[in-house]
Amino acid sequence: MSLPIHRWFRYSAGFAAPWVEEVLSEWYIQPGQVVLDPFAGSGTVLVVCDSLGISSVGVEAHPLVARISKAKLLWECDRFRVGAFAAEMLRRSQGQKPDISSYPSLIQRSFATEVLKTLDSLKSAWLSLQNSSPESELVWLALTSILRLASRAGTAQWQYILPNKTKRKVIHPIEAFQRQIETMKSDIRWMQAKAKRSLAQVVTGDARAFAESIPQKIDAVITSPPYANNYDYADALRFEMTFWGDVAGWGDIHEAVRRYLIVSSSQHSSRERLKVDDLLESDAVVPIRNELSNVMGRLAQVRETHGGKKHYHTMIGAYCRDISLVLRQLRLACKPGARMCWVIGDSAPYGVYCPIEKWIAQLALAAGFKCYRFDKLRDRNIKWKNRKHRVPLKEGLLWIEG
Ligand SMILES: C[S@@+](CC[C@H](N)C(=O)[O-])C[C@H]1O[C@@H](n2cnc3c(N)ncnc32)[C@H](O)[C@@H]1O
């Protein structure tokens, strides 16, 4: 997270910018060609492409995450205007009368009172100044990105916020904000010395149905989808969304975010009351139906021995269906002979092994791609419900072509 622009917002990117650059160079991707990331997240692939003068398209279904990646691509703006907007916002914030009484308890518990008052004044000042300019959006990103630095709440693995755990190092919001603005100005200058303008486009939309919304034909895809490991991407930025008033609490997250994402958590599959038979009848899972049905059956059985709580059986079925739909869209969007690299991991909910990379490969062939290869990167072990199972897991690169 020390690279210019990439460092503007901390997010579970799935891979590092230098690796993306290596892959593009190995593939001889040149200016004029188009690279796609259907799970664009905070836009790592797009920012790398911009730095190399290569056109790119990103699809991201989480509205706040898509807004963050769009803001990062505004690096061609005038950095002095960013500084001036931020200075005016700071000036105005001093005259605000903060009112922190209406913030939900997650926010109240995560900040010291004086800190929250300062953040509320900054927010009100931004709201009074906001317009559709790049500087307005970049300063919004600066404020959004310092919330965790100014919070006393701990952050769990990945990005879940833990208001009951306090952390030692908290940075004063004004100091953090000013530092962030200076970092952004310096990164804008760095990028403008490398490239003239952004050639990236972010679609706030669903990777399961994006092909018609992009006019370009795609030469190459680099992506890291959510893994089927119960990590809830919808919940990852609940803290920031709650601060801005986009959601009032956990209960709003499904409607505001989760329902737009592919199913990769048991919260998602249980909330949508998915049915095993419906999932197995979907023509999207035909190529892996027998093995998937077997695994779903075992998960349903094991679930009974765990009090019938987690809906991993339908999570896995829906995950495969959704990934298959994404692969079909990719086939429509890609040129013949396109290359793809998926950073992917397998999973074992309740200790039942799911050969995810093998299934994705089979679904890719069924979608019309010609061949694949899997390179293991590392072994990993995952804790399910704080209990380690012994099923060996791995993470690696799935190269797909055709
Ligand atoms: C591993 S992250 C990708 C991170 C990305 N490589 C980056 O640079 O930040 C997976 C992303 O897929 C997004 N996602 C989940 N379902 C989606 C869908 N149906 N369409 C598009 N994006 C989706 C999640 O919101 C999440 O940001």
PDB file of C-alpha atoms in Angstrom, residues 152-372:
ATOM      1  CA  ARG A 152     -10.113   4.181  18.180  1.00  0.00           C
ATOM      2  CA  ALA A 153     -11.918   1.002  17.092  1.00  0.00           C
ATOM      3  CA  GLY A 154      -9.872  -2.009  16.132  1.00  0.00           C
ATOM      4  CA  THR A 155     -10.115  -3.569  12.706  1.00  0.00           C
ATOM      5  CA  ALA A 156     -10.444  -7.328  12.353  1.00  0.00           C
ATOM      6  CA  GLN A 157      -8.720  -9.390   9.699  1.00  0.00           C
ATOM      7  CA  TRP A 158      -9.822  -8.008   6.382  1.00  0.00           C
ATOM      8  CA  GLN A 159     -11.823  -4.881   7.054  1.00  0.00           C
ATOM      9  CA  TYR A 160     -14.565  -5.590   9.566  1.00  0.00           C
ATOM     10  CA  ILE A 161     -14.583  -2.886  12.229  1.00  0.00           C
ATOM     11  CA  LEU A 162     -14.566  -3.909  15.917  1.00  0.00           C
ATOM     12  CA  PRO A 163     -15.835  -1.044  18.118  1.00  0.00           C
ATOM     13  CA  ASN A 164     -15.398  -3.168  21.271  1.00  0.00           C
ATOM     14  CA  LYS A 165     -11.661  -3.470  20.675  1.00  0.00           C
ATOM     15  CA  THR A 166      -9.608  -0.325  20.940  1.00  0.00           C
ATOM     16  CA  LYS A 167      -6.363   0.316  19.157  1.00  0.00           C
ATOM     17  CA  ARG A 168      -3.437   2.359  20.451  1.00  0.00           C
ATOM     18  CA  LYS A 169      -2.484   4.466  17.484  1.00  0.00           C
ATOM     19  CA  VAL A 170      -5.092   7.064  16.558  1.00  0.00           C
ATOM     20  CA  ILE A 171      -4.267  10.043  14.365  1.00  0.00           C
ATOM     21  CA  HIS A 172      -5.982  13.395  14.865  1.00  0.00           C
ATOM     22  CA  PRO A 173      -8.484  13.810  11.994  1.00  0.00           C
ATOM     23  CA  ILE A 174      -7.213  17.212  10.864  1.00  0.00           C
ATOM     24  CA  GLU A 175      -3.644  15.978  10.763  1.00  0.00           C
ATOM     25  CA  ALA A 176      -4.660  12.777   8.949  1.00  0.00           C
ATOM     26  CA  PHE A 177      -6.768  14.748   6.466  1.00  0.00           C
ATOM     27  CA  GLN A 178      -4.031  17.264   5.686  1.00  0.00           C
ATOM     28  CA  ARG A 179      -1.493  14.450   5.267  1.00  0.00           C
ATOM     29  CA  GLN A 180      -3.848  12.589   2.950  1.00  0.00           C
ATOM     30  CA  ILE A 181      -4.403  15.679   0.797  1.00  0.00           C
ATOM     31  CA  GLU A 182      -0.630  16.207   0.513  1.00  0.00           C
ATOM     32  CA  THR A 183      -0.156  12.539  -0.448  1.00  0.00           C
ATOM     33  CA  MET A 184      -2.844  12.840  -3.087  1.00  0.00           C
ATOM     34  CA  LYS A 185      -1.349  16.012  -4.544  1.00  0.00           C
ATOM     35  CA  SER A 186       2.076  14.433  -4.736  1.00  0.00           C
ATOM     36  CA  ASP A 187       0.683  11.230  -6.336  1.00  0.00           C
ATOM     37  CA  ILE A 188      -1.280  13.269  -8.882  1.00  0.00           C
ATOM     38  CA  ARG A 189       1.951  14.959  -9.896  1.00  0.00           C
ATOM     39  CA  TRP A 190       3.736  11.585 -10.114  1.00  0.00           C
ATOM     40  CA  MET A 191       1.022  10.110 -12.339  1.00  0.00           C
ATOM     41  CA  GLN A 192       0.781  13.189 -14.550  1.00  0.00           C
ATOM     42  CA  ALA A 193       4.515  12.852 -15.231  1.00  0.00           C
ATOM     43  CA  LYS A 194       3.867   9.273 -16.462  1.00  0.00           C
ATOM     44  CA  ALA A 195       0.607   9.624 -18.378  1.00  0.00           C
ATOM     45  CA  LYS A 196      -1.477  12.336 -19.981  1.00  0.00           C
ATOM     46  CA  ARG A 197      -4.989  11.244 -19.233  1.00  0.00           C
ATOM     47  CA  SER A 198      -6.952   8.423 -17.715  1.00  0.00           C
ATOM     48  CA  LEU A 199      -8.015   5.746 -20.209  1.00  0.00           C
ATOM     49  CA  ALA A 200     -10.032   3.836 -17.621  1.00  0.00           C
ATOM     50  CA  GLN A 201     -13.766   3.442 -17.271  1.00  0.00           C
ATOM     51  CA  VAL A 202     -15.559   2.067 -14.201  1.00  0.00           C
ATOM     52  CA  VAL A 203     -19.044   0.621 -14.570  1.00  0.00           C
ATOM     53  CA  THR A 204     -20.968   0.525 -11.299  1.00  0.00           C
ATOM     54  CA  GLY A 205     -22.738  -2.684 -12.149  1.00  0.00           C
ATOM     55  CA  ASP A 206     -22.997  -6.422 -12.009  1.00  0.00           C
ATOM     56  CA  ALA A 207     -20.329  -8.656 -13.534  1.00  0.00           C
ATOM     57  CA  ARG A 208     -23.103 -11.196 -14.179  1.00  0.00           C
ATOM     58  CA  ALA A 209     -24.690  -8.800 -16.709  1.00  0.00           C
ATOM     59  CA  PHE A 210     -22.245  -6.183 -17.962  1.00  0.00           C
ATOM     60  CA  ALA A 211     -21.316  -7.140 -21.534  1.00  0.00           C
ATOM     61  CA  GLU A 212     -23.917  -4.954 -23.228  1.00  0.00           C
ATOM     62  CA  SER A 213     -22.904  -1.881 -21.260  1.00  0.00           C
ATOM     63  CA  ILE A 214     -19.365  -1.718 -22.626  1.00  0.00           C
ATOM     64  CA  PRO A 215     -18.758  -0.939 -26.287  1.00  0.00           C
ATOM     65  CA  GLN A 216     -15.110  -2.084 -26.395  1.00  0.00           C
ATOM     66  CA  LYS A 217     -13.981  -5.624 -27.151  1.00  0.00           C
ATOM     67  CA  ILE A 218     -11.603  -6.889 -24.521  1.00  0.00           C
ATOM     68  CA  ASP A 219      -8.072  -8.207 -25.155  1.00  0.00           C
ATOM     69  CA  ALA A 220      -7.169  -9.306 -21.645  1.00  0.00           C
ATOM     70  CA  VAL A 221      -8.729  -9.871 -18.233  1.00  0.00           C
ATOM     71  CA  ILE A 222      -6.976  -9.710 -14.864  1.00  0.00           C
ATOM     72  CA  THR A 223      -9.199 -10.270 -11.872  1.00  0.00           C
ATOM     73  CA  SER A 224      -9.632 -11.605  -8.382  1.00  0.00           C
ATOM     74  CA  PRO A 225     -13.238 -12.539  -7.635  1.00  0.00           C
ATOM     75  CA  PRO A 226     -14.630 -12.907  -4.128  1.00  0.00           C
ATOM     76  CA  TYR A 227     -13.645 -16.392  -2.897  1.00  0.00           C
ATOM     77  CA  ALA A 228     -16.315 -18.796  -1.699  1.00  0.00           C
ATOM     78  CA  ASN A 229     -14.989 -18.400   1.829  1.00  0.00           C
ATOM     79  CA  ASN A 230     -17.793 -16.563   3.566  1.00  0.00           C
ATOM     80  CA  TYR A 231     -16.085 -13.170   3.530  1.00  0.00           C
ATOM     81  CA  ASP A 232     -18.873 -10.603   3.273  1.00  0.00           C
ATOM     82  CA  TYR A 233     -17.686  -7.844   0.911  1.00  0.00           C
ATOM     83  CA  ALA A 234     -20.943  -6.002   1.496  1.00  0.00           C
ATOM     84  CA  ASP A 235     -20.029  -5.578   5.153  1.00  0.00           C
ATOM     85  CA  ALA A 236     -16.408  -4.561   4.592  1.00  0.00           C
ATOM     86  CA  LEU A 237     -17.063  -0.826   4.268  1.00  0.00           C
ATOM     87  CA  ARG A 238     -20.118  -0.614   6.548  1.00  0.00           C
ATOM     88  CA  PHE A 239     -18.144   1.743   8.770  1.00  0.00           C
ATOM     89  CA  GLU A 240     -17.572   4.294   6.017  1.00  0.00           C
ATOM     90  CA  MET A 241     -21.126   3.911   4.658  1.00  0.00           C
ATOM     91  CA  THR A 242     -22.577   4.470   8.119  1.00  0.00           C
ATOM     92  CA  PHE A 243     -20.490   7.609   8.639  1.00  0.00           C
ATOM     93  CA  TRP A 244     -21.817   9.103   5.388  1.00  0.00           C
ATOM     94  CA  GLY A 245     -25.383   8.073   6.198  1.00  0.00           C
ATOM     95  CA  ASP A 246     -25.661   5.601   3.289  1.00  0.00           C
ATOM     96  CA  VAL A 247     -26.813   2.907   5.738  1.00  0.00           C
ATOM     97  CA  ALA A 248     -28.036   3.094   9.331  1.00  0.00           C
ATOM     98  CA  GLY A 249     -26.853  -0.347  10.393  1.00  0.00           C
ATOM     99  CA  TRP A 250     -26.014  -3.936   9.530  1.00  0.00           C
ATOM    100  CA  GLY A 251     -29.640  -4.664   8.604  1.00  0.00           C
ATOM    101  CA  ASP A 252     -29.504  -2.181   5.704  1.00  0.00           C
ATOM    102  CA  ILE A 253     -26.427  -3.694   4.129  1.00  0.00           C
ATOM    103  CA  HIS A 254     -28.242  -6.414   2.227  1.00  0.00           C
ATOM    104  CA  GLU A 255     -30.573  -4.044   0.373  1.00  0.00           C
ATOM    105  CA  ALA A 256     -27.938  -1.345  -0.126  1.00  0.00           C
ATOM    106  CA  VAL A 257     -25.061  -3.581  -1.231  1.00  0.00           C
ATOM    107  CA  ARG A 258     -25.126  -7.352  -0.765  1.00  0.00           C
ATOM    108  CA  ARG A 259     -27.958  -8.127  -3.124  1.00  0.00           C
ATOM    109  CA  TYR A 260     -25.908  -6.659  -6.010  1.00  0.00           C
ATOM    110  CA  LEU A 261     -22.904  -8.911  -5.361  1.00  0.00           C
ATOM    111  CA  ILE A 262     -22.237 -12.484  -6.374  1.00  0.00           C
ATOM    112  CA  VAL A 263     -23.114 -14.913  -3.595  1.00  0.00           C
ATOM    113  CA  SER A 264     -19.975 -15.732  -1.604  1.00  0.00           C
ATOM    114  CA  SER A 265     -21.199 -15.621   1.988  1.00  0.00           C
ATOM    115  CA  SER A 266     -23.741 -17.664   3.926  1.00  0.00           C
ATOM    116  CA  GLN A 267     -25.459 -14.431   5.078  1.00  0.00           C
ATOM    117  CA  HIS A 268     -26.178 -13.759   1.422  1.00  0.00           C
ATOM    118  CA  SER A 269     -27.551 -17.186   0.541  1.00  0.00           C
ATOM    119  CA  SER A 270     -29.663 -17.414   3.697  1.00  0.00           C
ATOM    120  CA  ARG A 271     -31.079 -13.916   3.241  1.00  0.00           C
ATOM    121  CA  GLU A 272     -32.141 -14.773  -0.322  1.00  0.00           C
ATOM    122  CA  ARG A 273     -33.671 -18.062   0.841  1.00  0.00           C
ATOM    123  CA  LEU A 274     -32.018 -19.905  -2.017  1.00  0.00           C
ATOM    124  CA  LYS A 275     -33.209 -23.435  -2.753  1.00  0.00           C
ATOM    125  CA  VAL A 276     -30.912 -26.354  -3.566  1.00  0.00           C
ATOM    126  CA  ASP A 277     -33.132 -27.630  -6.382  1.00  0.00           C
ATOM    127  CA  ASP A 278     -33.429 -24.228  -8.062  1.00  0.00           C
ATOM    128  CA  LEU A 279     -29.680 -23.776  -7.973  1.00  0.00           C
ATOM    129  CA  LEU A 280     -28.966 -27.223  -9.378  1.00  0.00           C
ATOM    130  CA  GLU A 281     -31.562 -26.748 -12.109  1.00  0.00           C
ATOM    131  CA  SER A 282     -29.833 -23.587 -13.334  1.00  0.00           C
ATOM    132  CA  ASP A 283     -28.342 -24.293 -16.762  1.00  0.00           C
ATOM    133  CA  ALA A 284     -25.317 -22.234 -15.692  1.00  0.00           C
ATOM    134  CA  VAL A 285     -24.065 -25.110 -13.498  1.00  0.00           C
ATOM    135  CA  VAL A 286     -24.681 -27.969 -15.969  1.00  0.00           C
ATOM    136  CA  PRO A 287     -20.967 -28.678 -16.641  1.00  0.00           C
ATOM    137  CA  ILE A 288     -20.257 -29.326 -12.938  1.00  0.00           C
ATOM    138  CA  ARG A 289     -23.722 -30.377 -11.797  1.00  0.00           C
ATOM    139  CA  ASN A 290     -22.911 -33.881 -10.546  1.00  0.00           C
ATOM    140  CA  GLU A 291     -19.938 -32.932  -8.431  1.00  0.00           C
ATOM    141  CA  LEU A 292     -21.598 -29.726  -7.200  1.00  0.00           C
ATOM    142  CA  SER A 293     -24.753 -31.625  -6.243  1.00  0.00           C
ATOM    143  CA  ASN A 294     -22.633 -34.089  -4.299  1.00  0.00           C
ATOM    144  CA  VAL A 295     -20.786 -31.345  -2.402  1.00  0.00           C
ATOM    145  CA  MET A 296     -24.007 -29.423  -1.708  1.00  0.00           C
ATOM    146  CA  GLY A 297     -25.599 -32.620  -0.371  1.00  0.00           C
ATOM    147  CA  ARG A 298     -22.651 -33.216   1.971  1.00  0.00           C
ATOM    148  CA  LEU A 299     -22.765 -29.609   3.178  1.00  0.00           C
ATOM    149  CA  ALA A 300     -26.504 -29.905   3.844  1.00  0.00           C
ATOM    150  CA  GLN A 301     -25.836 -33.053   5.904  1.00  0.00           C
ATOM    151  CA  VAL A 302     -22.953 -31.567   7.890  1.00  0.00           C
ATOM    152  CA  ARG A 303     -25.072 -28.474   8.496  1.00  0.00           C
ATOM    153  CA  GLU A 304     -27.533 -30.584  10.473  1.00  0.00           C
ATOM    154  CA  THR A 305     -24.733 -31.604  12.829  1.00  0.00           C
ATOM    155  CA  HIS A 306     -23.936 -27.898  13.356  1.00  0.00           C
ATOM    156  CA  GLY A 307     -27.412 -26.886  14.450  1.00  0.00           C
ATOM    157  CA  GLY A 308     -28.610 -26.057  10.927  1.00  0.00           C
ATOM    158  CA  LYS A 309     -27.214 -22.570  11.043  1.00  0.00           C
ATOM    159  CA  LYS A 310     -24.947 -21.714   8.145  1.00  0.00           C
ATOM    160  CA  HIS A 311     -26.289 -21.917   4.614  1.00  0.00           C
ATOM    161  CA  TYR A 312     -23.014 -23.024   3.037  1.00  0.00           C
ATOM    162  CA  HIS A 313     -24.776 -25.600   0.865  1.00  0.00           C
ATOM    163  CA  THR A 314     -26.714 -22.928  -1.026  1.00  0.00           C
ATOM    164  CA  MET A 315     -23.802 -20.463  -0.838  1.00  0.00           C
ATOM    165  CA  ILE A 316     -21.599 -22.853  -2.838  1.00  0.00           C
ATOM    166  CA  GLY A 317     -24.325 -23.591  -5.391  1.00  0.00           C
ATOM    167  CA  ALA A 318     -25.106 -19.910  -5.909  1.00  0.00           C
ATOM    168  CA  TYR A 319     -21.398 -19.027  -6.058  1.00  0.00           C
ATOM    169  CA  CYS A 320     -20.848 -21.481  -8.925  1.00  0.00           C
ATOM    170  CA  ARG A 321     -23.976 -20.298 -10.731  1.00  0.00           C
ATOM    171  CA  ASP A 322     -22.869 -16.669 -10.423  1.00  0.00           C
ATOM    172  CA  ILE A 323     -19.288 -17.309 -11.536  1.00  0.00           C
ATOM    173  CA  SER A 324     -20.642 -19.206 -14.539  1.00  0.00           C
ATOM    174  CA  LEU A 325     -22.823 -16.210 -15.459  1.00  0.00           C
ATOM    175  CA  VAL A 326     -19.775 -13.920 -15.198  1.00  0.00           C
ATOM    176  CA  LEU A 327     -17.761 -16.244 -17.476  1.00  0.00           C
ATOM    177  CA  ARG A 328     -20.542 -16.169 -20.080  1.00  0.00           C
ATOM    178  CA  GLN A 329     -20.483 -12.361 -19.992  1.00  0.00           C
ATOM    179  CA  LEU A 330     -16.713 -12.429 -20.366  1.00  0.00           C
ATOM    180  CA  ARG A 331     -17.014 -14.633 -23.418  1.00  0.00           C
ATOM    181  CA  LEU A 332     -19.372 -12.077 -24.973  1.00  0.00           C
ATOM    182  CA  ALA A 333     -17.116  -9.145 -24.047  1.00  0.00           C
ATOM    183  CA  CYS A 334     -13.736 -10.659 -25.005  1.00  0.00           C
ATOM    184  CA  LYS A 335     -12.132 -10.876 -28.421  1.00  0.00           C
ATOM    185  CA  PRO A 336     -11.425 -14.389 -29.737  1.00  0.00           C
ATOM    186  CA  GLY A 337      -8.024 -15.429 -28.403  1.00  0.00           C
ATOM    187  CA  ALA A 338      -8.298 -13.195 -25.317  1.00  0.00           C
ATOM    188  CA  ARG A 339      -6.250 -14.074 -22.248  1.00  0.00           C
ATOM    189  CA  MET A 340      -7.463 -14.116 -18.679  1.00  0.00           C
ATOM    190  CA  CYS A 341      -5.789 -14.487 -15.320  1.00  0.00           C
ATOM    191  CA  TRP A 342      -7.942 -15.181 -12.243  1.00  0.00           C
ATOM    192  CA  VAL A 343      -6.400 -15.047  -8.793  1.00  0.00           C
ATOM    193  CA  ILE A 344      -8.451 -17.657  -7.020  1.00  0.00           C
ATOM    194  CA  GLY A 345      -8.590 -19.852  -3.938  1.00  0.00           C
ATOM    195  CA  ASP A 346     -10.491 -23.025  -3.109  1.00  0.00           C
ATOM    196  CA  SER A 347     -12.558 -23.414   0.053  1.00  0.00           C
ATOM    197  CA  ALA A 348     -13.801 -25.945   2.591  1.00  0.00           C
ATOM    198  CA  PRO A 349     -16.818 -24.701   4.560  1.00  0.00           C
ATOM    199  CA  TYR A 350     -17.529 -27.038   7.492  1.00  0.00           C
ATOM    200  CA  GLY A 351     -14.432 -28.925   6.305  1.00  0.00           C
ATOM    201  CA  VAL A 352     -16.132 -30.057   3.060  1.00  0.00           C
ATOM    202  CA  TYR A 353     -13.681 -29.497   0.213  1.00  0.00           C
ATOM    203  CA  CYS A 354     -14.879 -27.458  -2.798  1.00  0.00           C
ATOM    204  CA  PRO A 355     -12.516 -27.621  -5.809  1.00  0.00           C
ATOM    205  CA  ILE A 356     -13.295 -24.053  -6.840  1.00  0.00           C
ATOM    206  CA  GLU A 357     -10.458 -23.527  -9.336  1.00  0.00           C
ATOM    207  CA  LYS A 358     -11.295 -26.766 -11.128  1.00  0.00           C
ATOM    208  CA  TRP A 359     -14.963 -25.791 -11.320  1.00  0.00           C
ATOM    209  CA  ILE A 360     -14.186 -22.296 -12.605  1.00  0.00           C
ATOM    210  CA  ALA A 361     -11.957 -23.836 -15.279  1.00  0.00           C
ATOM    211  CA  GLN A 362     -14.700 -26.237 -16.371  1.00  0.00           C
ATOM    212  CA  LEU A 363     -17.268 -23.429 -16.422  1.00  0.00           C
ATOM    213  CA  ALA A 364     -14.886 -21.300 -18.505  1.00  0.00           C
ATOM    214  CA  LEU A 365     -14.559 -24.045 -21.136  1.00  0.00           C
ATOM    215  CA  ALA A 366     -18.326 -24.446 -21.176  1.00  0.00           C
ATOM    216  CA  ALA A 367     -18.673 -20.671 -21.669  1.00  0.00           C
ATOM    217  CA  GLY A 368     -16.548 -20.961 -24.822  1.00  0.00           C
ATOM    218  CA  PHE A 369     -12.950 -20.377 -23.720  1.00  0.00           C
ATOM    219  CA  LYS A 370     -10.463 -22.834 -25.194  1.00  0.00           C
ATOM    220  CA  CYS A 371      -7.921 -23.841 -22.577  1.00  0.00           C
ATOM    221  CA  TYR A 372      -6.627 -23.246 -19.047  1.00  0.00           C
TER     222      TYR A 372
END
